[in-house]
Amino acid sequence: MLSKERGVLPRAHGSQGFSEAHSYVGYKRFSAGDIIMNKMQAWNGVFGLAASSGIISPDYAIFRPNPSTVDARFLVHLLRDPIYAGIFSGISRGMGTGFNRVHPEQFLKVPVPIPSLGEQHRIANFLDAETARIDRVRESREVQGTLLSSMLGQLVNGATAGDAETLKKLGVAYDSADWGLGKVSRLCRVVPGHAFPSEGFVHSGGTRLLRGINVSVDETSWDETVSWDEDNTPTPQRFHLRAGDLVLGMDRPWISSGMRMTFISEKDLPALLLQRVACLRPNSAGVDMRYIYWSLRSLRFRQAVEGELTGVSVPHLSGDQIGAFVFPLPPISTQREISDRLSAYSARIRKLRSTMNRQAELLNERRQALITAAVTGQFDVSTASGRNVIDNVPEPEGVTP
């Protein structure tokens, strides 16, 4: 496979679910030192330098630079520069957006500035060293972010299970005699969304419909909306969302960043609950809905329902599965205390993750600016130092409960 950031990679390094080819007819052989281009992504800088030999899909093109005149590393850095995005978009041909290709014969006609071979070597050596240094910092941020999420997950799992050691870390008093068992359907009303007919959707005016696409991890997103003419076709009151409602996306409930679940706030209203989204409302004074939220975020809940999710390509969580979940339940005062502690800890992690994401964006911008300056001769790499590229990026502070 070919990655813009990581170059040419063996299939074993690809993403999970990468499908095995049914046939290798038409596949192309490449050798170490060859430049490989994704024909449909050339405009996006998807070029790579092969470190070893192998075979690759017909959707890729292979070029073999003349080592007596061109340093392939320099050329790959140059071709990934945004200045070529417009050029490759302009020469792409095909059936439309997403299917256009840069054909090899057109690619070979693209003019590129080529300095002396010695200068190419110096630029390539400089960029290899500096971009590797930037990439190490960026990867360390990703690892730190993963560790932070893992730490929060462990606290959530331990706290909602009544683990004495975890509760002690959170500063919550624990007495096992006070804990019992709760069932979602006894403590909450689980309301699956209404099956609004799509032919009645309106795109201006009306009341917004909360669809699965609008429910993300700890937030609602209204970038894509459809509405319902509530004045002419009234909806039963149970489908009218209220501030404080806990909503879950029922199709593909877990994504890479977590569980698609959040609370409805005043800014989301008015809104109506569409099918494939579930709403939880308390029907008992002995429950804190935030504690229900944290219990549903626990590994215990996922393990309880994941084996019974319906759907093949899109796993689906039913209202009955949510309602049937049984979990450890402390007194209401302890529920609130646990929720307060976990919410504060989660807020600190979100702030740190936001800072890390911004740092990653800055590193990407500076990495690209460095490459552009080097390959276009804006500075002399023999005297330049890339230390200022990352030295001002601060280390994030640690988080402790």
mmCIF file of N, CA, C and O in Angstrom, residues 2-45:
data_model
loop_
_atom_site.group_PDB
_atom_site.id
_atom_site.type_symbol
_atom_site.label_atom_id
_atom_site.label_comp_id
_atom_site.label_asym_id
_atom_site.label_seq_id
_atom_site.Cartn_x
_atom_site.Cartn_y
_atom_site.Cartn_z
ATOM 1 N N LEU A 2 0.269 2.377 -0.290
ATOM 2 C CA LEU A 2 1.002 3.633 -0.402
ATOM 3 C C LEU A 2 0.344 4.686 0.462
ATOM 4 O O LEU A 2 -0.857 4.918 0.377
ATOM 5 N N SER A 3 1.141 5.313 1.340
ATOM 6 C CA SER A 3 0.651 6.345 2.242
ATOM 7 C C SER A 3 1.412 7.633 1.995
ATOM 8 O O SER A 3 2.636 7.605 1.807
ATOM 9 N N LYS A 4 0.698 8.758 2.002
ATOM 10 C CA LYS A 4 1.347 10.048 1.802
ATOM 11 C C LYS A 4 2.355 10.325 2.898
ATOM 12 O O LYS A 4 3.443 10.850 2.638
ATOM 13 N N GLU A 5 1.994 9.992 4.138
ATOM 14 C CA GLU A 5 2.877 10.290 5.266
ATOM 15 C C GLU A 5 3.993 9.274 5.414
ATOM 16 O O GLU A 5 5.109 9.621 5.781
ATOM 17 N N ARG A 6 3.708 7.987 5.119
ATOM 18 C CA ARG A 6 4.660 6.925 5.439
ATOM 19 C C ARG A 6 5.262 6.250 4.230
ATOM 20 O O ARG A 6 6.101 5.354 4.352
ATOM 21 N N GLY A 7 4.837 6.656 3.030
ATOM 22 C CA GLY A 7 5.435 6.102 1.822
ATOM 23 C C GLY A 7 4.914 4.719 1.472
ATOM 24 O O GLY A 7 3.763 4.378 1.744
ATOM 25 N N VAL A 8 5.780 3.902 0.887
ATOM 26 C CA VAL A 8 5.407 2.558 0.444
ATOM 27 C C VAL A 8 5.518 1.601 1.625
ATOM 28 O O VAL A 8 6.572 1.484 2.251
ATOM 29 N N LEU A 9 4.408 0.915 1.910
ATOM 30 C CA LEU A 9 4.353 0.028 3.070
ATOM 31 C C LEU A 9 3.875 -1.361 2.658
ATOM 32 O O LEU A 9 3.030 -1.494 1.762
ATOM 33 N N PRO A 10 4.399 -2.421 3.298
ATOM 34 C CA PRO A 10 3.844 -3.766 3.073
ATOM 35 C C PRO A 10 2.397 -3.812 3.518
ATOM 36 O O PRO A 10 1.969 -3.041 4.376
ATOM 37 N N ARG A 11 1.625 -4.714 2.957
ATOM 38 C CA ARG A 11 0.212 -4.814 3.295
ATOM 39 C C ARG A 11 0.006 -5.025 4.788
ATOM 40 O O ARG A 11 -0.970 -4.551 5.370
ATOM 41 N N ALA A 12 0.929 -5.720 5.449
ATOM 42 C CA ALA A 12 0.785 -5.989 6.881
ATOM 43 C C ALA A 12 0.731 -4.720 7.707
ATOM 44 O O ALA A 12 0.228 -4.708 8.822
ATOM 45 N N HIS A 13 1.240 -3.583 7.158
ATOM 46 C CA HIS A 13 1.223 -2.315 7.877
ATOM 47 C C HIS A 13 -0.032 -1.507 7.579
ATOM 48 O O HIS A 13 -0.185 -0.399 8.081
ATOM 49 N N GLY A 14 -0.931 -2.061 6.750
ATOM 50 C CA GLY A 14 -2.120 -1.311 6.370
ATOM 51 C C GLY A 14 -3.146 -1.291 7.472
ATOM 52 O O GLY A 14 -2.979 -1.860 8.543
ATOM 53 N N SER A 15 -4.263 -0.586 7.202
ATOM 54 C CA SER A 15 -5.333 -0.478 8.187
ATOM 55 C C SER A 15 -6.062 -1.802 8.312
ATOM 56 O O SER A 15 -6.041 -2.642 7.416
ATOM 57 N N GLN A 16 -6.730 -1.995 9.446
ATOM 58 C CA GLN A 16 -7.486 -3.202 9.660
ATOM 59 C C GLN A 16 -8.593 -3.306 8.614
ATOM 60 O O GLN A 16 -9.218 -2.340 8.240
ATOM 61 N N GLY A 17 -8.810 -4.535 8.168
ATOM 62 C CA GLY A 17 -9.862 -4.746 7.188
ATOM 63 C C GLY A 17 -9.394 -4.576 5.755
ATOM 64 O O GLY A 17 -10.175 -4.637 4.831
ATOM 65 N N PHE A 18 -8.078 -4.353 5.554
ATOM 66 C CA PHE A 18 -7.546 -4.215 4.208
ATOM 67 C C PHE A 18 -7.759 -5.527 3.476
ATOM 68 O O PHE A 18 -7.280 -6.579 3.892
ATOM 69 N N SER A 19 -8.500 -5.512 2.365
ATOM 70 C CA SER A 19 -8.912 -6.744 1.703
ATOM 71 C C SER A 19 -7.801 -7.339 0.855
ATOM 72 O O SER A 19 -7.006 -6.626 0.234
ATOM 73 N N GLU A 20 -7.754 -8.648 0.850
ATOM 74 C CA GLU A 20 -6.800 -9.394 0.037
ATOM 75 C C GLU A 20 -7.289 -9.409 -1.410
ATOM 76 O O GLU A 20 -8.472 -9.574 -1.685
ATOM 77 N N ALA A 21 -6.358 -9.227 -2.356
ATOM 78 C CA ALA A 21 -6.742 -9.245 -3.769
ATOM 79 C C ALA A 21 -7.165 -10.653 -4.175
ATOM 80 O O ALA A 21 -6.561 -11.648 -3.748
ATOM 81 N N HIS A 22 -8.232 -10.760 -4.977
ATOM 82 C CA HIS A 22 -8.676 -12.063 -5.458
ATOM 83 C C HIS A 22 -7.748 -12.594 -6.545
ATOM 84 O O HIS A 22 -7.653 -13.800 -6.752
ATOM 85 N N SER A 23 -7.079 -11.692 -7.230
ATOM 86 C CA SER A 23 -6.153 -12.087 -8.298
ATOM 87 C C SER A 23 -5.052 -11.036 -8.411
ATOM 88 O O SER A 23 -5.284 -9.852 -8.159
ATOM 89 N N TYR A 24 -3.847 -11.510 -8.761
ATOM 90 C CA TYR A 24 -2.729 -10.584 -8.934
ATOM 91 C C TYR A 24 -2.433 -10.346 -10.413
ATOM 92 O O TYR A 24 -1.380 -9.825 -10.760
ATOM 93 N N VAL A 25 -3.381 -10.726 -11.274
ATOM 94 C CA VAL A 25 -3.228 -10.458 -12.699
ATOM 95 C C VAL A 25 -3.182 -8.943 -12.926
ATOM 96 O O VAL A 25 -4.050 -8.209 -12.425
ATOM 97 N N GLY A 26 -2.197 -8.478 -13.644
ATOM 98 C CA GLY A 26 -2.072 -7.057 -13.922
ATOM 99 C C GLY A 26 -1.254 -6.299 -12.888
ATOM 100 O O GLY A 26 -0.930 -5.119 -13.086
ATOM 101 N N TYR A 27 -0.932 -6.936 -11.768
ATOM 102 C CA TYR A 27 -0.095 -6.277 -10.760
ATOM 103 C C TYR A 27 1.293 -6.004 -11.329
ATOM 104 O O TYR A 27 1.770 -6.704 -12.231
ATOM 105 N N LYS A 28 1.927 -4.979 -10.806
ATOM 106 C CA LYS A 28 3.213 -4.529 -11.331
ATOM 107 C C LYS A 28 4.322 -4.802 -10.320
ATOM 108 O O LYS A 28 4.126 -4.679 -9.113
ATOM 109 N N ARG A 29 5.496 -5.133 -10.836
ATOM 110 C CA ARG A 29 6.655 -5.334 -9.986
ATOM 111 C C ARG A 29 7.429 -4.026 -9.862
ATOM 112 O O ARG A 29 7.577 -3.287 -10.830
ATOM 113 N N PHE A 30 7.914 -3.768 -8.645
ATOM 114 C CA PHE A 30 8.773 -2.600 -8.445
ATOM 115 C C PHE A 30 10.012 -3.032 -7.684
ATOM 116 O O PHE A 30 10.048 -4.104 -7.059
ATOM 117 N N SER A 31 11.025 -2.193 -7.751
ATOM 118 C CA SER A 31 12.299 -2.481 -7.097
ATOM 119 C C SER A 31 12.642 -1.369 -6.120
ATOM 120 O O SER A 31 12.059 -0.271 -6.167
ATOM 121 N N ALA A 32 13.586 -1.656 -5.243
ATOM 122 C CA ALA A 32 14.047 -0.639 -4.300
ATOM 123 C C ALA A 32 14.558 0.572 -5.067
ATOM 124 O O ALA A 32 15.292 0.436 -6.055
ATOM 125 N N GLY A 33 14.162 1.770 -4.638
ATOM 126 C CA GLY A 33 14.576 3.003 -5.302
ATOM 127 C C GLY A 33 13.581 3.511 -6.324
ATOM 128 O O GLY A 33 13.718 4.636 -6.813
ATOM 129 N N ASP A 34 12.547 2.712 -6.644
ATOM 130 C CA ASP A 34 11.515 3.171 -7.577
ATOM 131 C C ASP A 34 10.581 4.172 -6.880
ATOM 132 O O ASP A 34 10.341 4.082 -5.676
ATOM 133 N N ILE A 35 10.068 5.108 -7.681
ATOM 134 C CA ILE A 35 9.053 6.043 -7.194
ATOM 135 C C ILE A 35 7.688 5.512 -7.608
ATOM 136 O O ILE A 35 7.473 5.168 -8.776
ATOM 137 N N ILE A 36 6.757 5.434 -6.646
ATOM 138 C CA ILE A 36 5.422 4.909 -6.918
ATOM 139 C C ILE A 36 4.407 6.028 -6.729
ATOM 140 O O ILE A 36 4.463 6.782 -5.750
ATOM 141 N N MET A 37 3.485 6.144 -7.674
ATOM 142 C CA MET A 37 2.475 7.203 -7.662
ATOM 143 C C MET A 37 1.084 6.585 -7.637
ATOM 144 O O MET A 37 0.779 5.671 -8.397
ATOM 145 N N ASN A 38 0.235 7.081 -6.750
ATOM 146 C CA ASN A 38 -1.182 6.740 -6.777
ATOM 147 C C ASN A 38 -1.817 7.622 -7.849
ATOM 148 O O ASN A 38 -1.913 8.838 -7.693
ATOM 149 N N LYS A 39 -2.271 7.025 -8.935
ATOM 150 C CA LYS A 39 -2.754 7.804 -10.078
ATOM 151 C C LYS A 39 -3.926 8.711 -9.710
ATOM 152 O O LYS A 39 -4.050 9.819 -10.242
ATOM 153 N N MET A 40 -4.790 8.243 -8.805
ATOM 154 C CA MET A 40 -5.970 9.029 -8.452
ATOM 155 C C MET A 40 -5.701 10.022 -7.322
ATOM 156 O O MET A 40 -6.539 10.856 -7.017
ATOM 157 N N GLN A 41 -4.523 9.929 -6.690
ATOM 158 C CA GLN A 41 -4.210 10.807 -5.565
ATOM 159 C C GLN A 41 -2.922 11.598 -5.786
ATOM 160 O O GLN A 41 -2.365 12.145 -4.824
ATOM 161 N N ALA A 42 -2.479 11.684 -7.023
ATOM 162 C CA ALA A 42 -1.251 12.445 -7.298
ATOM 163 C C ALA A 42 -1.424 13.905 -6.882
ATOM 164 O O ALA A 42 -0.497 14.534 -6.364
ATOM 165 N N TRP A 43 -2.630 14.436 -7.077
ATOM 166 C CA TRP A 43 -2.912 15.827 -6.709
ATOM 167 C C TRP A 43 -2.776 16.051 -5.200
ATOM 168 O O TRP A 43 -2.561 17.173 -4.738
ATOM 169 N N ASN A 44 -2.866 14.949 -4.432
ATOM 170 C CA ASN A 44 -2.780 15.027 -2.970
ATOM 171 C C ASN A 44 -1.384 14.664 -2.457
ATOM 172 O O ASN A 44 -1.181 14.488 -1.264
ATOM 173 N N GLY A 45 -0.424 14.542 -3.379
ATOM 174 C CA GLY A 45 0.942 14.262 -2.971
ATOM 175 C C GLY A 45 1.199 12.835 -2.562
ATOM 176 O O GLY A 45 2.148 12.563 -1.808
#
